[in-house]
Short mmCIF file of C-alpha atoms in Angstrom, two decimals:
data_model
loop_
_atom_site.label_atom_id
_atom_site.label_comp_id
_atom_site.label_asym_id
_atom_site.label_seq_id
_atom_site.Cartn_x
_atom_site.Cartn_y
_atom_site.Cartn_z
CA MET B 523 50.08 244.11 258.07
CA THR B 524 48.58 241.15 258.14
CA LEU B 525 44.67 240.96 258.19
CA PRO B 526 43.35 238.44 261.33
CA ALA B 527 42.43 235.07 259.84
CA GLY B 528 38.93 234.86 260.08
CA LEU B 529 38.86 237.92 257.16
CA ASN B 530 40.92 235.71 254.83
CA SER B 531 38.28 233.57 253.81
CA ARG B 532 35.00 234.01 252.12
CA ALA B 533 32.65 234.14 255.03
CA GLY B 534 35.21 236.90 256.22
CA VAL B 535 35.20 238.74 253.49
CA LEU B 536 31.19 238.56 252.98
CA ILE B 537 30.54 239.65 256.60
CA ALA B 538 33.38 243.07 255.85
CA ALA B 539 31.62 243.53 252.55
CA THR B 540 27.99 243.49 254.52
CA PHE B 541 29.22 245.97 257.63
CA LEU B 542 30.78 248.28 254.38
CA THR B 543 28.05 248.15 253.25
CA THR B 544 26.01 249.38 256.57
CA LEU B 545 27.73 251.65 256.78
CA ALA B 546 28.25 253.48 252.47
CA VAL B 547 24.37 252.70 252.99
CA LEU B 548 22.93 254.40 256.63
CA PRO B 549 24.45 257.86 256.06
CA ALA B 550 22.76 257.84 251.95
CA LEU B 551 19.52 257.69 253.10
CA TYR B 552 19.84 259.51 255.70
CA LEU B 553 21.15 262.68 253.67
CA ASP B 554 18.46 261.44 250.69
CA LYS B 555 21.50 260.32 247.91
CA LEU B 556 20.23 257.64 246.21
CA PRO B 557 22.97 258.26 242.87
CA LEU B 558 25.54 257.69 246.78
CA LEU B 559 23.67 254.78 247.31
CA ALA B 560 23.82 253.41 244.04
CA ALA B 561 26.94 253.61 243.51
CA ALA B 562 28.69 252.44 246.81
CA MET B 563 26.37 249.46 246.43
CA VAL B 564 27.75 249.05 242.56
CA GLY B 565 31.40 249.82 244.20
CA LEU B 566 30.91 246.76 247.24
CA LEU B 567 29.21 244.47 244.39
CA LEU B 568 32.32 244.55 242.64
CA PHE B 569 34.63 244.61 245.12
CA ALA B 570 33.21 241.17 246.54
CA LEU B 571 33.20 239.76 242.75
CA PHE B 572 37.22 240.75 242.72
CA PHE B 573 38.37 240.32 245.54
CA SER B 574 40.12 237.40 245.34
CA ARG B 575 41.38 238.37 241.85
CA PRO B 576 43.46 241.16 241.57
CA PHE B 577 44.36 240.23 238.19
CA ALA B 578 40.82 241.10 237.00
CA ALA B 579 40.11 244.21 238.83
CA LEU B 580 43.54 245.96 237.14
CA VAL B 581 42.61 244.79 233.87
CA LEU B 582 38.72 246.54 234.10
CA PHE B 583 40.71 249.02 235.88
CA ALA B 584 43.58 249.22 232.50
CA VAL B 585 40.22 248.98 229.69
CA LEU B 586 38.12 251.64 231.01
CA ILE B 587 40.95 254.83 231.20
CA PRO B 588 40.49 255.07 227.04
CA PHE B 589 36.44 255.53 227.72
CA GLU B 590 36.69 257.92 231.50
CA GLU B 591 35.23 260.43 229.90
CA VAL B 592 32.59 258.53 228.94
CA ILE B 593 29.85 259.07 232.51
CA VAL B 594 30.65 261.10 235.79
CA LEU B 595 28.77 259.48 238.45
CA PRO B 596 28.16 261.38 241.73
CA LEU B 597 30.72 262.10 244.34
CA LEU B 598 32.75 259.35 243.22
CA GLY B 599 33.61 260.66 239.38
CA THR B 600 34.51 258.34 236.20
CA PRO B 601 34.09 255.20 236.71
CA THR B 602 37.61 254.52 235.82
CA ARG B 603 37.95 255.75 239.43
CA LEU B 604 35.51 253.89 240.86
CA ALA B 605 37.71 250.73 238.63
CA GLY B 606 41.11 251.77 240.50
CA LEU B 607 39.06 251.66 243.75
CA ILE B 608 38.32 248.82 243.33
CA PHE B 609 41.59 248.02 242.45
CA PHE B 610 43.19 249.55 245.90
CA ALA B 611 41.19 247.70 247.69
CA THR B 612 41.13 244.17 245.91
CA TYR B 613 44.94 243.97 246.04
CA LEU B 614 45.69 245.32 249.34
CA PHE B 615 43.27 242.74 250.70
CA HIS B 616 45.14 240.30 248.15
CA ARG B 617 48.33 241.09 249.75
CA GLN B 618 47.50 241.69 253.20
CA PHE B 619 48.74 245.22 253.11
CA ARG B 620 51.31 244.07 252.48
CA VAL B 621 53.01 246.20 249.47
CA ASN B 622 57.03 246.74 249.39
CA VAL B 623 57.86 250.24 249.75
CA ARG B 624 60.69 249.76 247.38
CA ALA B 625 58.66 249.25 244.22
CA LEU B 626 58.98 253.20 244.02
CA PRO B 627 62.36 254.37 244.39
CA LEU B 628 62.67 256.89 246.83
CA VAL B 629 63.73 259.37 244.77
CA ALA B 630 59.64 259.44 243.91
CA TRP B 631 59.36 259.65 246.95
CA LEU B 632 61.08 262.52 248.04
CA TRP B 633 59.76 263.89 244.67
CA LEU B 634 55.73 263.93 246.03
CA LEU B 635 57.09 265.10 249.62
CA TRP B 636 58.22 268.09 248.01
CA ALA B 637 55.28 268.79 245.70
CA PHE B 638 53.68 268.82 249.58
CA MET B 639 55.70 270.81 250.63
CA SER B 640 54.91 273.87 248.14
CA LEU B 641 51.69 274.02 248.88
CA SER B 642 53.17 276.04 251.87
CA TRP B 643 54.29 278.45 249.87
CA SER B 644 51.59 278.36 247.18
CA LEU B 645 49.33 281.40 246.06
CA GLU B 646 46.24 278.44 245.81
CA PRO B 647 47.14 276.03 247.45
CA ARG B 648 45.07 273.11 245.91
CA PHE B 649 44.91 270.16 248.10
CA GLY B 650 42.49 268.32 246.21
CA ALA B 651 44.65 268.92 242.58
CA TYR B 652 47.75 266.82 245.28
CA PHE B 653 45.52 264.15 245.91
CA GLN B 654 44.97 263.63 242.91
CA LEU B 655 48.43 263.31 242.42
CA VAL B 656 49.09 261.05 245.70
CA GLN B 657 45.87 258.65 244.06
CA LEU B 658 47.92 258.32 241.00
CA VAL B 659 50.86 257.92 242.25
CA PHE B 660 49.65 254.57 244.54
CA MET B 661 48.15 253.41 241.92
CA ALA B 662 51.42 253.22 239.96
CA TRP B 663 52.98 252.23 243.01
CA LEU B 664 50.50 249.22 243.81
CA VAL B 665 50.76 248.36 239.77
CA ALA B 666 54.84 248.44 240.61
CA ASP B 667 54.44 246.17 243.25
CA PHE B 668 52.39 243.35 241.61
CA VAL B 669 54.08 243.35 238.62
CA SER B 670 57.66 243.15 240.13
CA ARG B 671 56.14 239.98 241.75
CA ASP B 672 54.68 238.74 238.52
CA LYS B 673 56.29 240.16 235.41
CA THR B 674 53.94 237.84 233.47
CA ILE B 675 50.47 239.57 233.84
CA ILE B 676 52.02 242.85 231.27
CA PRO B 677 51.92 240.64 228.34
CA LYS B 678 48.17 240.06 229.03
CA LEU B 679 47.15 243.54 230.66
CA LEU B 680 47.95 245.42 227.68
CA SER B 681 46.51 242.86 224.91
CA TYR B 682 42.98 243.40 226.99
CA TYR B 683 43.59 247.10 226.44
CA THR B 684 45.10 247.07 223.02
CA LEU B 685 40.91 246.04 222.34
CA SER B 686 39.56 247.91 224.77
CA ALA B 687 41.70 251.24 222.79
CA SER B 688 41.06 249.40 219.54
CA VAL B 689 37.41 250.22 219.80
CA LEU B 690 38.03 253.72 221.19
CA ALA B 691 40.07 253.84 217.96
CA LEU B 692 37.56 253.32 215.09
CA LEU B 693 35.03 255.38 217.11
CA GLY B 694 37.09 257.58 216.38
CA ILE B 695 37.47 257.23 212.51
CA VAL B 696 34.05 257.45 212.10
CA ASN B 697 33.62 260.50 214.60
CA PHE B 698 36.45 261.66 212.26
CA MET B 699 34.51 261.44 208.71
CA ARG B 700 30.96 262.49 210.26
CA GLY B 701 32.86 265.82 211.12
CA LEU B 702 34.52 266.57 207.53
CA ASP B 703 33.53 269.40 206.41
CA ALA B 704 32.72 271.00 202.17
CA GLY B 705 34.90 274.17 203.37
CA GLY B 706 38.06 272.30 203.62
CA PHE B 707 40.12 271.70 207.28
CA SER B 708 39.34 273.30 210.60
CA GLN B 709 40.71 272.92 214.17
CA GLN B 710 37.01 271.38 214.40
CA THR B 711 38.26 268.51 212.57
CA ARG B 712 39.99 267.07 215.32
CA THR B 713 39.20 263.86 216.50
CA SER B 714 38.15 261.98 219.41
CA GLY B 715 36.44 258.63 220.30
CA LEU B 716 33.55 260.23 222.41
CA GLU B 717 31.68 263.55 223.06
CA GLY B 718 34.06 265.73 225.54
CA GLN B 719 36.99 264.08 224.95
CA GLY B 720 40.39 265.80 224.39
CA VAL B 721 41.89 265.16 221.15
CA GLU B 722 44.70 265.46 222.69
CA HIS B 723 44.57 262.58 225.01
CA PHE B 724 42.64 260.45 222.75
CA ALA B 725 45.28 260.01 220.80
CA PHE B 726 48.08 258.77 223.98
CA TYR B 727 45.20 257.30 225.24
CA LEU B 728 45.89 255.44 221.91
CA LEU B 729 49.62 255.15 222.40
CA PRO B 730 49.93 252.32 224.44
CA ALA B 731 47.83 250.02 222.10
CA LEU B 732 49.47 251.15 219.28
CA PHE B 733 53.17 250.19 220.74
CA SER B 734 51.83 246.46 221.94
CA ALA B 735 50.14 246.03 218.78
CA LEU B 736 53.35 246.42 217.45
CA HIS B 737 55.18 243.82 219.16
CA PHE B 738 52.79 241.63 218.74
CA VAL B 739 53.27 241.84 215.39
CA PHE B 740 56.78 241.49 215.55
CA TYR B 741 57.26 238.66 218.71
CA ALA B 742 54.30 236.45 218.28
CA LYS B 743 54.70 233.03 217.66
CA SER B 744 51.32 232.49 215.25
CA LEU B 745 50.43 233.98 212.30
CA SER B 746 46.91 234.70 212.60
CA LYS B 747 48.08 236.64 215.89
CA ARG B 748 50.05 238.49 213.79
CA LEU B 749 48.08 239.27 211.27
CA PHE B 750 45.34 240.23 214.23
CA PHE B 751 47.24 242.97 215.58
CA ALA B 752 48.97 244.35 212.08
CA LEU B 753 45.23 244.85 212.01
CA LEU B 754 45.09 246.97 215.03
CA ALA B 755 47.93 248.59 214.45
CA GLY B 756 46.73 249.66 211.53
CA ILE B 757 43.83 251.11 212.70
CA LEU B 758 45.59 252.71 215.42
CA ALA B 759 47.78 254.38 213.72
CA THR B 760 44.96 255.75 211.82
CA ALA B 761 42.98 256.99 214.40
CA ILE B 762 46.12 258.98 216.34
CA LEU B 763 46.74 260.54 212.59
CA ALA B 764 43.29 261.19 212.55
CA SER B 765 43.19 262.98 216.01
CA GLY B 766 45.38 266.09 214.88
CA THR B 767 47.82 265.72 217.93
CA ARG B 768 51.11 266.25 216.50
CA GLY B 769 52.54 265.63 219.60
CA ALA B 770 51.07 262.25 219.31
CA TRP B 771 52.63 261.77 215.97
CA LEU B 772 56.33 262.90 217.44
CA SER B 773 55.78 261.05 220.47
CA ALA B 774 55.19 257.32 218.38
CA LEU B 775 57.49 258.03 215.84
CA GLY B 776 60.50 258.69 218.57
CA GLY B 777 59.61 255.87 220.61
CA LEU B 778 59.52 253.91 217.01
CA ILE B 779 62.81 254.51 216.10
CA ILE B 780 64.56 255.11 219.63
CA VAL B 781 62.82 252.09 221.17
CA TYR B 782 62.04 249.17 218.07
CA LEU B 783 63.93 250.30 214.65
CA PRO B 784 67.36 249.02 216.28
CA ARG B 785 66.55 245.99 217.61
CA LEU B 786 64.59 244.78 214.20
CA ARG B 787 65.76 241.59 212.78
CA ILE B 788 64.17 240.66 208.58
CA ARG B 789 60.81 238.91 210.19
CA GLN B 790 60.77 241.50 212.42
CA TRP B 791 61.31 244.06 209.28
CA ILE B 792 58.55 242.39 207.64
CA GLY B 793 55.92 242.35 210.35
CA LEU B 794 56.60 246.31 210.27
CA LEU B 795 56.09 246.57 206.27
CA ILE B 796 52.38 244.46 207.08
CA VAL B 797 51.78 247.17 209.52
CA VAL B 798 52.92 250.33 206.91
CA PHE B 799 50.62 248.31 204.15
CA ALA B 800 47.70 247.49 206.79
CA SER B 801 48.08 250.99 207.63
CA GLY B 802 48.18 252.18 203.96
CA PHE B 803 44.91 250.44 202.83
CA ILE B 804 42.76 252.35 205.17
CA LEU B 805 44.22 255.45 204.56
CA MET B 806 42.78 254.60 200.99
CA LYS B 807 39.82 253.86 201.90
CA VAL B 808 39.78 257.28 204.61
CA PRO B 809 42.11 259.98 202.01
CA ALA B 810 40.65 262.17 203.75
CA VAL B 811 42.98 261.56 206.78
CA SER B 812 46.06 262.07 204.33
CA GLU B 813 45.19 264.50 203.26
CA PHE B 814 44.27 266.23 207.30
CA VAL B 815 47.51 265.01 208.24
CA ALA B 816 49.11 267.21 205.63
CA TYR B 817 46.97 270.30 206.72
CA ARG B 818 48.54 269.74 210.17
CA ALA B 819 51.48 269.13 209.71
CA GLY B 820 51.71 272.58 207.31
CA SER B 821 50.11 274.81 209.75
CA ALA B 822 52.24 273.52 212.67
CA LEU B 823 55.23 276.03 210.98
CA GLU B 824 52.78 278.99 210.55
CA SER B 825 51.53 278.47 214.28
CA GLY B 826 54.68 277.59 215.88
CA GLY B 827 53.01 274.27 217.22
CA ALA B 828 49.87 276.29 218.49
CA GLY B 829 51.59 278.95 220.16
CA ARG B 830 53.46 276.69 222.75
CA LEU B 831 57.26 278.41 222.21
CA SER B 832 55.21 281.43 222.58
CA ILE B 833 53.62 279.76 225.60
CA TRP B 834 57.29 278.59 226.83
CA LYS B 835 58.63 281.53 226.40
CA VAL B 836 56.75 283.21 228.80
CA SER B 837 56.91 280.51 230.96
CA SER B 838 60.62 281.08 231.42
CA ALA B 839 59.54 285.06 232.98
CA VAL B 840 57.85 283.11 235.20
CA PHE B 841 60.38 280.51 236.13
CA LYS B 842 62.96 283.37 236.60
CA ASP B 843 60.85 284.85 239.55
CA HIS B 844 60.47 281.54 241.42
CA PRO B 845 63.70 279.03 240.15
CA ILE B 846 64.27 277.24 243.59
CA ARG B 847 61.11 276.29 245.09
CA GLY B 848 58.86 277.52 242.65
CA VAL B 849 55.73 278.94 242.57
CA GLY B 850 53.91 275.86 243.98
CA PHE B 851 52.21 273.04 243.27
CA ARG B 852 49.71 273.19 239.84
CA ASN B 853 49.55 277.02 240.83
CA TYR B 854 51.57 278.55 237.35
CA GLU B 855 48.32 279.18 236.46
CA TYR B 856 47.17 281.03 239.30
CA THR B 857 50.71 283.46 239.04
CA VAL B 858 51.53 283.78 235.72
CA SER B 859 50.56 287.39 234.98
CA LEU B 860 50.15 290.46 231.74
CA GLN B 861 53.62 291.55 232.92
CA ASP B 862 55.13 287.79 232.48
CA PHE B 863 53.80 288.25 228.82
CA GLU B 864 54.92 291.66 228.60
CA GLU B 865 58.64 290.58 229.88
CA ALA B 866 58.29 287.64 227.16
CA ASN B 867 58.92 290.23 224.47
CA PHE B 868 56.94 289.36 221.72
CA ASN B 869 54.23 290.00 220.27
CA ILE B 870 50.51 287.79 221.19
CA ASP B 871 46.68 289.40 221.93
CA TYR B 872 45.90 288.54 225.51
CA TYR B 873 42.16 288.86 225.48
CA TYR B 874 41.55 286.90 228.47
CA ALA B 875 43.49 287.82 231.44
CA PHE B 876 42.13 285.31 234.36
CA LYS B 877 41.78 282.35 232.09
CA PRO B 878 43.62 279.45 233.37
CA GLN B 879 47.17 278.95 230.78
CA VAL B 880 49.20 275.55 231.28
CA PRO B 881 52.43 275.72 229.92
CA HIS B 882 51.30 272.43 227.69
CA ASN B 883 54.74 270.77 228.96
CA ILE B 884 55.15 268.13 232.10
CA TYR B 885 59.03 269.13 232.83
CA LEU B 886 58.00 272.63 232.69
CA GLU B 887 55.12 272.08 234.36
CA VAL B 888 57.26 270.40 237.04
CA LEU B 889 60.24 272.89 236.68
CA LEU B 890 57.32 275.80 237.08
CA ASP B 891 55.73 274.60 240.29
CA GLN B 892 58.11 273.18 242.28
CA GLY B 893 61.09 274.60 240.82
CA LEU B 894 64.52 273.61 240.59
CA VAL B 895 65.04 271.19 243.57
CA GLY B 896 61.41 269.37 242.47
CA PHE B 897 62.59 269.17 239.16
CA LEU B 898 65.80 267.57 239.53
CA LEU B 899 64.15 264.58 242.23
CA TRP B 900 61.80 264.14 238.83
CA ALA B 901 64.75 263.97 236.56
CA ILE B 902 66.48 261.36 238.70
CA TRP B 903 63.53 259.76 238.91
CA LEU B 904 62.60 259.52 235.17
CA GLY B 905 66.17 258.71 234.42
CA ARG B 906 66.89 255.28 236.25
CA LEU B 907 64.39 253.96 234.17
CA VAL B 908 65.41 255.35 231.00
CA PHE B 909 68.83 253.39 231.13
CA CYS B 910 67.52 250.35 233.62
CA PRO B 911 69.71 247.81 231.53
CA SER B 912 66.52 245.56 231.64
CA LYS B 913 66.55 242.92 228.23
CA ASP B 914 63.44 241.44 229.50
CA LYS B 915 61.02 240.99 226.66
CA GLU B 916 58.53 242.17 228.88
CA TRP B 917 60.13 245.25 229.56
CA PHE B 918 60.58 245.89 226.07
CA MET B 919 57.24 245.64 225.17
CA VAL B 920 56.32 248.69 227.40
CA TYR B 921 59.39 250.64 227.09
CA GLY B 922 58.26 251.81 223.83
CA PHE B 923 55.60 253.16 224.49
CA PHE B 924 57.17 254.53 227.85
CA ILE B 925 59.65 256.10 225.49
CA ALA B 926 56.87 257.75 223.00
CA TYR B 927 54.94 259.16 226.68
CA LEU B 928 58.58 260.87 227.54
CA ILE B 929 58.60 262.59 223.93
CA GLY B 930 54.69 263.32 224.12
CA GLY B 931 55.62 264.83 227.44
CA MET B 932 57.58 267.78 225.50
CA THR B 933 54.39 269.18 223.92
CA ASN B 934 51.19 267.99 225.79
CA PRO B 935 50.15 268.08 229.83
CA GLU B 936 49.79 264.26 230.17
CA LEU B 937 51.07 264.25 234.14
CA ASN B 938 47.57 264.05 235.89
CA ARG B 939 46.51 261.38 233.57
CA LYS B 940 45.82 258.06 234.37
CA TYR B 941 47.14 256.22 231.18
CA PHE B 942 50.90 257.87 232.18
CA TRP B 943 50.88 257.03 235.45
CA ILE B 944 49.75 253.21 235.10
CA THR B 945 52.53 253.01 232.81
CA ILE B 946 54.94 254.14 235.59
CA GLY B 947 53.59 251.67 237.59
CA MET B 948 54.82 249.10 234.75
CA VAL B 949 57.77 250.44 233.68
CA GLU B 950 58.72 250.80 238.00
CA GLY B 951 57.53 246.45 238.50
CA LEU B 952 59.68 245.88 235.91
CA ARG B 953 62.76 247.85 236.76
CA TYR B 954 61.86 246.55 240.40
CA ALA B 955 61.38 243.03 239.31
CA TRP B 956 65.60 243.13 236.81
CA PHE B 957 66.68 244.51 240.29
CA LYS B 958 65.79 242.00 242.67
CA ALA B 959 66.82 239.49 239.84
CA GLN B 960 70.34 240.18 239.60
CA SER B 961 70.11 240.96 243.22
CA LEU B 962 69.71 237.15 243.46
CA LYS B 963 72.67 236.72 240.96
CA TYR B 964 74.91 237.97 242.68
CA ASN B 965 74.16 236.35 245.56
CA ALA B 966 74.41 232.96 244.58
CA LEU B 967 77.54 233.81 243.34
CA GLU B 968 79.08 235.11 246.11
CA LYS B 969 77.72 231.54 248.12
CA GLN B 970 79.59 229.78 245.38
CA LYS B 971 82.92 231.63 245.45
CA ALA B 972 82.77 231.20 250.12
CA LYS B 973 81.60 227.79 249.21
CA ALA B 974 85.06 227.85 246.61
CA ALA B 975 86.87 229.26 249.23
CA ILE B 976 86.21 227.29 252.29
CA ARG B 977 87.35 224.35 249.91
CA TYR B 978 90.15 225.94 248.68
CA THR B 979 91.46 226.75 252.14
#
């Protein structure tokens, strides 16, 4: 779809912005909704500011992701959601609504369609939750299209994200120190950067920043830049440890072992040692963090990973009753019952029979909600990304925390989180950019062969 030529000019944008402002202001005044009016005005002003700079809008969206729980706006939700809407609008306007559907593979769209179909057999159809998923997939699609057209935006975008997440990490460390109790460690000792922010999500917000900082430490040409990001990596690693989120610890370690360590040379090993020394120095200044890590590691053996093994055992009882098509999108919490706990055959005190339950595993979540059909589509989609043969430096930069998120998905329910889906968007964009580059090489080679055959004949 192409916009009329008149709307491509600044005057056209001003007219369109005025028209949209009028559409937003009149209902707000009529309904006497001043917060809605203020939010609409701010959104439209930001759109007018960023309409010709989609990368700036994407940066705004990315740097707000770690802080999305700070404020909840009436009707519009978090500032991150508003920033996402601004990015949608600016990028679509910039591209004149020409976005390549193939930036996401066919299997991804089939999975989204199957999730929609599952609403028809859900006990409690959750259309609002599905609309949220559509927004997340749509955002990943636009990011993928953007990256596939210009993959050089990845290092810049992750630099901004790393700086933003480092601020959150510092807040988390400060909150950890304030929350220490002379009586010893407990579940309440776990820290996050903001009031009301889940400690498990706090740690996962920091993973892309940690891997980006490590990448700059390993491959930046400037010594000062390497040292600066080594310090940030130490701060981020300390904050992840202070969160007490064992799943994030395993994710970071897994991504490092699988992606980075096999590829490191002497110079990169030296950079890794610098990060280790920086982290050790910070831990020496905050010794309670290392003691808390030992406490959390020991409690994991006693609790079975905060009861996750028990939760997964209950999930297996639900899956046996709905193996093919699942219980319906986001309906596991409405389907699990006391009988499922009894069939799982383990000792548990089930005090909250009507408390919503989550499987604490994104793969189990898809398997339970969408059955083997949805899980197969989901697995094929992710598998294509895991085994993409791209060797680009941008791919290597993103691949580390992508793998970390897949590992973390085994213990934490981050499927509906923006940090997970913007990662999917970046990886998909790089995959599609690699695919287009390979197609161009193949076509060029075929043309050379054809010319050679003509000369030979």
